[in-house]
Amino acid sequence: MPPKPPRKGGAAAAAKGQRASPDCGTPPSAAARLEFGETDFVALCDTLRVSDIVRANAWKTYEKVSSADGTLVGYSEKKKDMWGICIFIAAVDLDEMTFTFTELLKSIGMSVCTCLRLLREMDVNMDTISTKVDSNVSRLNKKYDVLSALYHKFERTCGLIYVVQPSSQTAAELSFPLVLKTSWITFLLAKGKVLQMEDDLVISFQLLLCVLDYFIKLSPPAMLKEPYKSHVSAMSINGSTRAPRRGQNRSTRTSKQTDTDTKVIEVLCKEYGCNLDEVKNVYFTSFIPFLNSVGIVTSNGLPEVEDLSRQYEELYLKNKDIDARLFLDNDETLQHNHIECLQLEQTPRKNNPDEELNLILPQTPVRAAMNTIQQLMMILNSASDKPSDNLISYFNNCTVNPKEGILARVENLGNIFKEKFAEAVGQGCAEIGSQRYKLGVRLYYRQMESMLKSEEERLSVHNFSKLLNNNIFHTSLLACAVEVVMATYGRNASQTDGTSTETDLSFPWILNVLDLKAFDFYKVIESFIKAEPSLTREMIKHLERCEHRIMESLAWQSDSSLFDLIKQSKEREGQVDQPEPTCTLNLPLQHNHTAADLYLSPVRSPKKKGSTASLNSTPIIDAQPVLAPQIQKPQKSTSLSLFYKKVYRLAYLRLNTLCLRLLFDHPELEHLIWTLFQHTLQNEYELMKDRHLDQIMMCSMYGICKVKNVDLRFKIIVTAYKELTNTNQETFKRVLIREGQYDSIIVFYNLVFMQKLKTNILQYASNRPPTLSPIPHIPRSPYKFSNSPLRVPAGNNIYISPLKSPYKFSEGMLSPTKMTPRSRILVSIGESFGTSEKFQKINQMVGSSDRQLKRSAEVSTAPKPLKRLRFDIEGQDEADGSKHLPGESKFQQKLAEMTSTRTRMQKQKLNDGTDTSATEEN
C-alpha cells in the first residue's frame, strides 16, 4: 500500500516545490503524518522537499517497477535506492525538481554511475521512463563524463605545474591544495557562465587552459616547476610584477598583454596538443570578459575562494544537477565504479632492451580529442580558405562562371553558421564558431577540386557548368565538410552505456543551420569519402552513421523531396509500380555513381564502362540540344534507386541482428518478416512518413510472430532492441499515430500498422502465403578499411594487417582502444622498436625461402603447420610463443618470450577483475 501523502497544512512549502525555511518551524515527523505505509519513504520525500503529487507518482512508479518479473535483481532489499530513483523520475516528469541531483545521491548514498545504471534497468516497460526523463538522464550522463575527464586531467596537470610542498615561506602565503581548489572552482564558474552547452569537451578544456594560465601568472615562482617557473620569473624581471597584476582591473590587463605574457599559454598548448590560436581566441573573447563580469576579490594574490564558491553555488542550485566541487574531496557520489563506469586503461610499457623503459601515456578522453583534432589539421594545413588556381580554372571553363555565386554563398552561410553556433554554445563563443567554419570551408574547396578532377578523368570533359551552378550540390558539400569539422571537435568523454554520444551541435544540427534537406545531404556522403583518402577511420564511420540516420528517419520527414521522387517513379509509363525492383536485391551494390550523378538525377545516369555518354544523358557539360521524340518516358532516378538499395540492405541487416537475438529457435520466420518489411517499404511507404525504419521493423516482426503463433511480445522485442547499436528509446516510446499525436509502438501497431496491413499479414497464416522477397546482398561497407591480415608475397607465412588506431570510435565517439599485451608489442612502422638491425632481420626472414624446408626436414616429428606471425589481429594469439623452435633467431625468440609474458599478464588481470579487452567494431 502506498504511504498516505502528508497533510497539506504540514507540507505546504513542499507542495509548492519550495525549500523549507529554517524559520518555518520543525515539520511534523514522518510517522505522525502516516496512517499506514513506509515511513522511510515519506522521510525521504521530506528530505528532498517534494510535493504531494510527486510523492504519489513516485510511489506508483515504485509499485510498477517492483512488481515486474525479474526486474532489478539484487535491489529488492534496497528500497531506499529505488524510492530515490522513482522520486527523481516523478519530479522530472512533473517539472517539480525541488532538489539537485547531488542532493538525491547524498540522500540515498549512491554514486552517479550506479544511479544512471539503475535508471536504465528500471526502464522495464515502455511507459516506465518517459522520453523526457531519458533526455534528462542523457544530459546528466554527458555532463558527468565531461566533468570527470576534465577534473582528472586538471589534477594531473596541476601536479606537473606546481610544487606540492614549497618552501615554508611560500607555504605560509599559499598552499598547493588552496591553489588547486581555487583554480578548479574558478574553472567551474567560468564554464557555467561562458558555455551554454556544457558538454563540449574541447572548448571546456581550452577554457581550463586559460584558467591554468591565469593562476600560473598569479603564483610565486617558488611554487612552480619548470618551465613555468622560468617564464613567470622572466615576467617579473620585465616589470610585470605580481602585486600590480593583482590590483589591476582585468580590462586593463587585457589591453596590456605582451608577447611575454603568451609564453605560458604557448607552453600549455604545446604540452597538450591544443591549437594556440583557438586557445587565445577563448582567452580574449570568453575568459577575460568572464573575469570582468564576476568581480573577483583577491586574497594573498589569489581570488577569494569563498566568493567564487558562493557564485558557483547559485549556478549549481539553478541547474539542479551535479556539484562538481565534490571532485576536490574525492566524494563517493562522483567516484567511478569498477564495473559500471569506463576505466581508462594504462597501456603497457614498451619492452625495448636498447632503451630505458618508457611509459606510454594513457589515452584519456581529452588526449584522444586533441589527437583527433591534430589529425584533421594535418589534412587542412596545406589547404586554403579560398578557391585554388585549379578550381578557378574549372570555374573559368564553365559556360556560366560559378565563382561569384560560390563565394557569396560561402560568406552568407558563414554568417548564419556563426550566429547559430553562438546561440547554441554561448554568445562569447561566436569567434570559435567562425574558426571552425573556416576549417570547413578549406575542406569544402579541397573536396570540390578532388571531385572535379575525378569527373574530368571519368568523362574527359572540362565544362562542369550545370553541376557547379547547382545550389543544392554546393550547400550539401559545404555542410558535409563543416560536419566533419564539427564532429572532430565534438568528440565527447566516453559513455558508460555504449550509446552514441550526441550534443546540441551533433548531426543533424548542421542541416537545420544551412536549411538543407537530409535526402539532399545524403547524395554527397559517399563521393565525399571517396574524394578524401586522408579522412580518418573515425570520420568515415561518423559520416556512415549520418548516412544511416538519414535512411532510418531523416529522409522520411514529411517535407522531404524523397516522397516526390517516389511518386514520380510510380508515374513512369510502363514501369513496375515500385521505386526499386526486388529482383535487384540479391545483386551486389554497385558504387560507380558520383555526386554529379545523384544531384543531376533523374536526368543523368552513371556512365557504364565501355559505353559513350550521350549528350542529353550528361548534363554536367553544356552542349547543343538534340532532337528528341515529342513523347518521352521520364527517366529513372539514380538517386532514388540507390537510396532504396541502401535502405533495403540497412533494413535487412538490422532485422537479421534482431532475429538472431529473439528468433534463434524459429529461423524460418526471418524470411517471412523480411518479406512483410520489404513490402511495407515498397508499397506502403506513406507509413514511413515522420517515422523510423526500426518502428516498421519491430511491427513486422510482431505481426508475423502473431499469425504464426509464436509468443513474442513487444516488451521482449524492445528490450532486445535497446541492446542494438545506435538505438534511441524514443524510437519505440514516441511513435507518430496521427498528426500531432504520439504514443508507444504498441498503440501504433494496433491503430495504424495493423489497420493498413491486416490483409497482407493474414496471408502469411494461409496456405498460399505471399511470394518471399529476395534476401539483399550484403557487401562489405565501401567505407571500411580492410582488417583482414594480408599475406606477404614470396610464399612466406608472414601476415600483416593495418595497425589499429590507439583510439576507438565507439558508436559515434572516440575512446581509448584497450589493447592486449600481444597487440601492444607488435612491430609497427613509425614506432620506436630499437635498432635498425631488427628490421633488417625481419627483411631477411621475409626474403628467406628455406625456413619451411628446415622445419619440414626435422626428424622423428610430424611436420608442424607454420605458425603465422600476425600483426594485431583482434588481440588473439595463435601461438603461445613459450616454446622456441630450432633455427629461430634471437629476435624471433625474443618476440615469442615477450608474447608469452604479456599473455600471462593479461590472463592474470582477467582473473583479478572484469574482462576489459576491446572487441573489433562491427
PDB file of C-alpha atoms in Angstrom, residues 29-187:
ATOM      1  CA  SER A  29       7.685  13.746  11.905  1.00  0.00           C
ATOM      2  CA  ALA A  30       7.073  11.266   9.112  1.00  0.00           C
ATOM      3  CA  ALA A  31       5.393   8.811  11.450  1.00  0.00           C
ATOM      4  CA  ALA A  32       2.979  11.450  12.734  1.00  0.00           C
ATOM      5  CA  ARG A  33       1.704  12.062   9.221  1.00  0.00           C
ATOM      6  CA  LEU A  34       1.190   8.394   8.297  1.00  0.00           C
ATOM      7  CA  GLU A  35      -1.666   6.086   8.943  1.00  0.00           C
ATOM      8  CA  PHE A  36      -0.067   3.207   7.019  1.00  0.00           C
ATOM      9  CA  GLY A  37       2.755   2.541   4.590  1.00  0.00           C
ATOM     10  CA  GLU A  38       6.508   3.061   4.543  1.00  0.00           C
ATOM     11  CA  THR A  39       7.697   5.709   6.983  1.00  0.00           C
ATOM     12  CA  ASP A  40      11.166   5.793   5.377  1.00  0.00           C
ATOM     13  CA  PHE A  41       9.671   6.693   2.007  1.00  0.00           C
ATOM     14  CA  VAL A  42       7.887   9.703   3.476  1.00  0.00           C
ATOM     15  CA  ALA A  43      11.026  10.691   5.368  1.00  0.00           C
ATOM     16  CA  LEU A  44      12.992  10.626   2.108  1.00  0.00           C
ATOM     17  CA  CYS A  45      10.330  12.761   0.432  1.00  0.00           C
ATOM     18  CA  ASP A  46      10.584  15.242   3.311  1.00  0.00           C
ATOM     19  CA  THR A  47      14.364  15.366   2.940  1.00  0.00           C
ATOM     20  CA  LEU A  48      14.026  16.172  -0.746  1.00  0.00           C
ATOM     21  CA  ARG A  49      11.140  18.615  -0.122  1.00  0.00           C
ATOM     22  CA  VAL A  50       8.888  17.082  -2.799  1.00  0.00           C
ATOM     23  CA  SER A  51       5.212  17.876  -3.275  1.00  0.00           C
ATOM     24  CA  ASP A  52       2.214  15.610  -2.747  1.00  0.00           C
ATOM     25  CA  ILE A  53       1.776  14.884  -6.442  1.00  0.00           C
ATOM     26  CA  VAL A  54       5.455  13.926  -6.824  1.00  0.00           C
ATOM     27  CA  ARG A  55       5.136  11.569  -3.849  1.00  0.00           C
ATOM     28  CA  ALA A  56       2.070   9.900  -5.337  1.00  0.00           C
ATOM     29  CA  ASN A  57       3.589   9.477  -8.793  1.00  0.00           C
ATOM     30  CA  ALA A  58       6.868   8.226  -7.346  1.00  0.00           C
ATOM     31  CA  TRP A  59       5.055   5.560  -5.336  1.00  0.00           C
ATOM     32  CA  LYS A  60       3.091   4.432  -8.405  1.00  0.00           C
ATOM     33  CA  THR A  61       6.334   4.080 -10.335  1.00  0.00           C
ATOM     34  CA  TYR A  62       7.878   2.119  -7.478  1.00  0.00           C
ATOM     35  CA  GLU A  63       4.931  -0.291  -7.359  1.00  0.00           C
ATOM     36  CA  LYS A  64       5.039  -0.763 -11.141  1.00  0.00           C
ATOM     37  CA  VAL A  65       8.757  -1.485 -11.207  1.00  0.00           C
ATOM     38  CA  SER A  66       8.886  -3.668  -8.106  1.00  0.00           C
ATOM     39  CA  SER A  67       6.050  -5.853  -9.405  1.00  0.00           C
ATOM     40  CA  ALA A  68       7.788  -6.576 -12.713  1.00  0.00           C
ATOM     41  CA  ASP A  69       9.214 -10.080 -13.038  1.00  0.00           C
ATOM     42  CA  GLY A  70      12.983 -10.348 -12.890  1.00  0.00           C
ATOM     43  CA  THR A  71      13.454  -6.642 -12.546  1.00  0.00           C
ATOM     44  CA  LEU A  72      16.351  -5.101 -10.644  1.00  0.00           C
ATOM     45  CA  VAL A  73      17.856  -8.310  -9.391  1.00  0.00           C
ATOM     46  CA  GLY A  74      19.785  -7.579  -6.211  1.00  0.00           C
ATOM     47  CA  TYR A  75      17.950  -4.348  -5.470  1.00  0.00           C
ATOM     48  CA  SER A  76      14.774  -5.776  -3.938  1.00  0.00           C
ATOM     49  CA  GLU A  77      16.208  -5.232  -0.475  1.00  0.00           C
ATOM     50  CA  LYS A  78      17.431  -1.722  -1.268  1.00  0.00           C
ATOM     51  CA  LYS A  79      14.097   0.013  -1.222  1.00  0.00           C
ATOM     52  CA  LYS A  80      15.572   3.411  -0.416  1.00  0.00           C
ATOM     53  CA  ASP A  81      17.650   3.364  -3.599  1.00  0.00           C
ATOM     54  CA  MET A  82      14.598   2.561  -5.700  1.00  0.00           C
ATOM     55  CA  TRP A  83      12.478   5.151  -3.921  1.00  0.00           C
ATOM     56  CA  GLY A  84      15.067   7.818  -4.647  1.00  0.00           C
ATOM     57  CA  ILE A  85      15.140   6.924  -8.338  1.00  0.00           C
ATOM     58  CA  CYS A  86      11.327   6.919  -8.510  1.00  0.00           C
ATOM     59  CA  ILE A  87      11.167  10.337  -6.847  1.00  0.00           C
ATOM     60  CA  PHE A  88      13.648  11.639  -9.418  1.00  0.00           C
ATOM     61  CA  ILE A  89      11.580  10.221 -12.299  1.00  0.00           C
ATOM     62  CA  ALA A  90       8.367  11.761 -10.971  1.00  0.00           C
ATOM     63  CA  ALA A  91       9.984  15.141 -10.287  1.00  0.00           C
ATOM     64  CA  VAL A  92      11.442  15.383 -13.794  1.00  0.00           C
ATOM     65  CA  ASP A  93       8.187  14.341 -15.466  1.00  0.00           C
ATOM     66  CA  LEU A  94       6.209  16.904 -13.479  1.00  0.00           C
ATOM     67  CA  ASP A  95       8.815  19.698 -13.738  1.00  0.00           C
ATOM     68  CA  GLU A  96       8.937  19.896  -9.951  1.00  0.00           C
ATOM     69  CA  MET A  97      12.629  19.478  -9.178  1.00  0.00           C
ATOM     70  CA  THR A  98      12.919  20.697  -5.585  1.00  0.00           C
ATOM     71  CA  PHE A  99      16.328  19.095  -5.133  1.00  0.00           C
ATOM     72  CA  THR A 100      19.576  18.785  -7.032  1.00  0.00           C
ATOM     73  CA  PHE A 101      20.876  15.534  -8.475  1.00  0.00           C
ATOM     74  CA  THR A 102      23.744  15.575  -5.985  1.00  0.00           C
ATOM     75  CA  GLU A 103      21.293  16.028  -3.085  1.00  0.00           C
ATOM     76  CA  LEU A 104      19.411  12.958  -4.309  1.00  0.00           C
ATOM     77  CA  LEU A 105      22.617  10.912  -4.467  1.00  0.00           C
ATOM     78  CA  LYS A 106      23.644  12.047  -0.993  1.00  0.00           C
ATOM     79  CA  SER A 107      20.262  11.206   0.482  1.00  0.00           C
ATOM     80  CA  ILE A 108      20.337   7.596  -0.762  1.00  0.00           C
ATOM     81  CA  GLY A 109      24.100   7.066  -0.590  1.00  0.00           C
ATOM     82  CA  MET A 110      24.624   6.255  -4.260  1.00  0.00           C
ATOM     83  CA  SER A 111      27.185   7.187  -6.916  1.00  0.00           C
ATOM     84  CA  VAL A 112      26.375   8.815 -10.242  1.00  0.00           C
ATOM     85  CA  CYS A 113      27.362   5.680 -12.164  1.00  0.00           C
ATOM     86  CA  THR A 114      25.203   3.372 -10.061  1.00  0.00           C
ATOM     87  CA  CYS A 115      22.254   5.744 -10.238  1.00  0.00           C
ATOM     88  CA  LEU A 116      22.386   6.068 -14.026  1.00  0.00           C
ATOM     89  CA  ARG A 117      22.698   2.321 -14.436  1.00  0.00           C
ATOM     90  CA  LEU A 118      19.785   1.697 -12.093  1.00  0.00           C
ATOM     91  CA  LEU A 119      17.672   4.177 -14.052  1.00  0.00           C
ATOM     92  CA  ARG A 120      18.288   2.192 -17.236  1.00  0.00           C
ATOM     93  CA  GLU A 121      17.464  -1.090 -15.502  1.00  0.00           C
ATOM     94  CA  MET A 122      14.190   0.321 -14.196  1.00  0.00           C
ATOM     95  CA  ASP A 123      13.009   1.024 -17.739  1.00  0.00           C
ATOM     96  CA  VAL A 124      11.277  -2.341 -17.907  1.00  0.00           C
ATOM     97  CA  ASN A 125       8.156  -1.154 -19.697  1.00  0.00           C
ATOM     98  CA  MET A 126       7.803   1.400 -22.457  1.00  0.00           C
ATOM     99  CA  ASP A 127       5.926   3.751 -20.147  1.00  0.00           C
ATOM    100  CA  THR A 128       8.100   3.449 -17.011  1.00  0.00           C
ATOM    101  CA  ILE A 129      10.546   6.156 -18.007  1.00  0.00           C
ATOM    102  CA  SER A 130       9.419   8.877 -20.386  1.00  0.00           C
ATOM    103  CA  THR A 131      11.493  10.349 -23.183  1.00  0.00           C
ATOM    104  CA  LYS A 132      11.678  13.490 -21.060  1.00  0.00           C
ATOM    105  CA  VAL A 133      13.442  11.573 -18.293  1.00  0.00           C
ATOM    106  CA  ASP A 134      15.632   9.812 -20.881  1.00  0.00           C
ATOM    107  CA  SER A 135      16.763  13.189 -22.174  1.00  0.00           C
ATOM    108  CA  ASN A 136      17.473  14.483 -18.671  1.00  0.00           C
ATOM    109  CA  VAL A 137      19.464  11.373 -17.781  1.00  0.00           C
ATOM    110  CA  SER A 138      21.436  11.605 -21.022  1.00  0.00           C
ATOM    111  CA  ARG A 139      22.319  15.236 -20.240  1.00  0.00           C
ATOM    112  CA  LEU A 140      23.473  14.319 -16.733  1.00  0.00           C
ATOM    113  CA  ASN A 141      25.483  11.409 -18.081  1.00  0.00           C
ATOM    114  CA  LYS A 142      27.301  13.532 -20.647  1.00  0.00           C
ATOM    115  CA  LYS A 143      27.945  16.329 -18.159  1.00  0.00           C
ATOM    116  CA  TYR A 144      29.358  13.898 -15.627  1.00  0.00           C
ATOM    117  CA  ASP A 145      31.607  12.281 -18.255  1.00  0.00           C
ATOM    118  CA  VAL A 146      32.992  15.659 -19.287  1.00  0.00           C
ATOM    119  CA  LEU A 147      33.492  16.909 -15.732  1.00  0.00           C
ATOM    120  CA  SER A 148      35.147  13.679 -14.652  1.00  0.00           C
ATOM    121  CA  ALA A 149      37.524  13.674 -17.621  1.00  0.00           C
ATOM    122  CA  LEU A 150      38.393  17.340 -17.105  1.00  0.00           C
ATOM    123  CA  TYR A 151      38.968  17.027 -13.365  1.00  0.00           C
ATOM    124  CA  HIS A 152      41.330  14.097 -13.684  1.00  0.00           C
ATOM    125  CA  LYS A 153      43.196  15.964 -16.437  1.00  0.00           C
ATOM    126  CA  PHE A 154      43.247  19.072 -14.245  1.00  0.00           C
ATOM    127  CA  GLU A 155      44.569  17.161 -11.235  1.00  0.00           C
ATOM    128  CA  ARG A 156      47.399  15.534 -13.186  1.00  0.00           C
ATOM    129  CA  THR A 157      48.283  18.802 -14.910  1.00  0.00           C
ATOM    130  CA  CYS A 158      48.493  20.739 -11.648  1.00  0.00           C
ATOM    131  CA  GLY A 159      50.843  18.061 -10.329  1.00  0.00           C
ATOM    132  CA  LEU A 160      53.159  18.847 -13.261  1.00  0.00           C
ATOM    133  CA  ILE A 161      52.906  22.618 -12.774  1.00  0.00           C
ATOM    134  CA  TYR A 162      53.066  23.198  -9.013  1.00  0.00           C
ATOM    135  CA  VAL A 163      55.463  22.181  -6.268  1.00  0.00           C
ATOM    136  CA  VAL A 164      53.331  20.186  -3.856  1.00  0.00           C
ATOM    137  CA  GLN A 165      55.445  21.152  -0.839  1.00  0.00           C
ATOM    138  CA  PRO A 166      57.017  24.562  -1.473  1.00  0.00           C
ATOM    139  CA  SER A 167      59.350  26.318   0.920  1.00  0.00           C
ATOM    140  CA  SER A 168      57.984  27.244   4.328  1.00  0.00           C
ATOM    141  CA  GLN A 169      57.935  30.950   3.470  1.00  0.00           C
ATOM    142  CA  THR A 170      55.868  30.344   0.314  1.00  0.00           C
ATOM    143  CA  ALA A 171      53.652  27.800   2.067  1.00  0.00           C
ATOM    144  CA  ALA A 172      52.786  30.354   4.694  1.00  0.00           C
ATOM    145  CA  GLU A 173      51.277  32.536   1.983  1.00  0.00           C
ATOM    146  CA  LEU A 174      49.919  29.923  -0.419  1.00  0.00           C
ATOM    147  CA  SER A 175      49.492  26.163  -0.401  1.00  0.00           C
ATOM    148  CA  PHE A 176      49.078  23.654  -3.205  1.00  0.00           C
ATOM    149  CA  PRO A 177      45.608  22.487  -2.025  1.00  0.00           C
ATOM    150  CA  LEU A 178      44.401  26.095  -1.897  1.00  0.00           C
ATOM    151  CA  VAL A 179      45.626  26.806  -5.433  1.00  0.00           C
ATOM    152  CA  LEU A 180      44.070  23.547  -6.642  1.00  0.00           C
ATOM    153  CA  LYS A 181      40.722  24.349  -5.026  1.00  0.00           C
ATOM    154  CA  THR A 182      40.592  27.955  -6.177  1.00  0.00           C
ATOM    155  CA  SER A 183      41.600  27.088  -9.740  1.00  0.00           C
ATOM    156  CA  TRP A 184      39.005  24.304 -10.086  1.00  0.00           C
ATOM    157  CA  ILE A 185      36.129  26.378  -8.704  1.00  0.00           C
ATOM    158  CA  THR A 186      37.137  29.296 -10.942  1.00  0.00           C
ATOM    159  CA  PHE A 187      37.015  26.960 -13.922  1.00  0.00           C
TER     160      PHE A 187
END
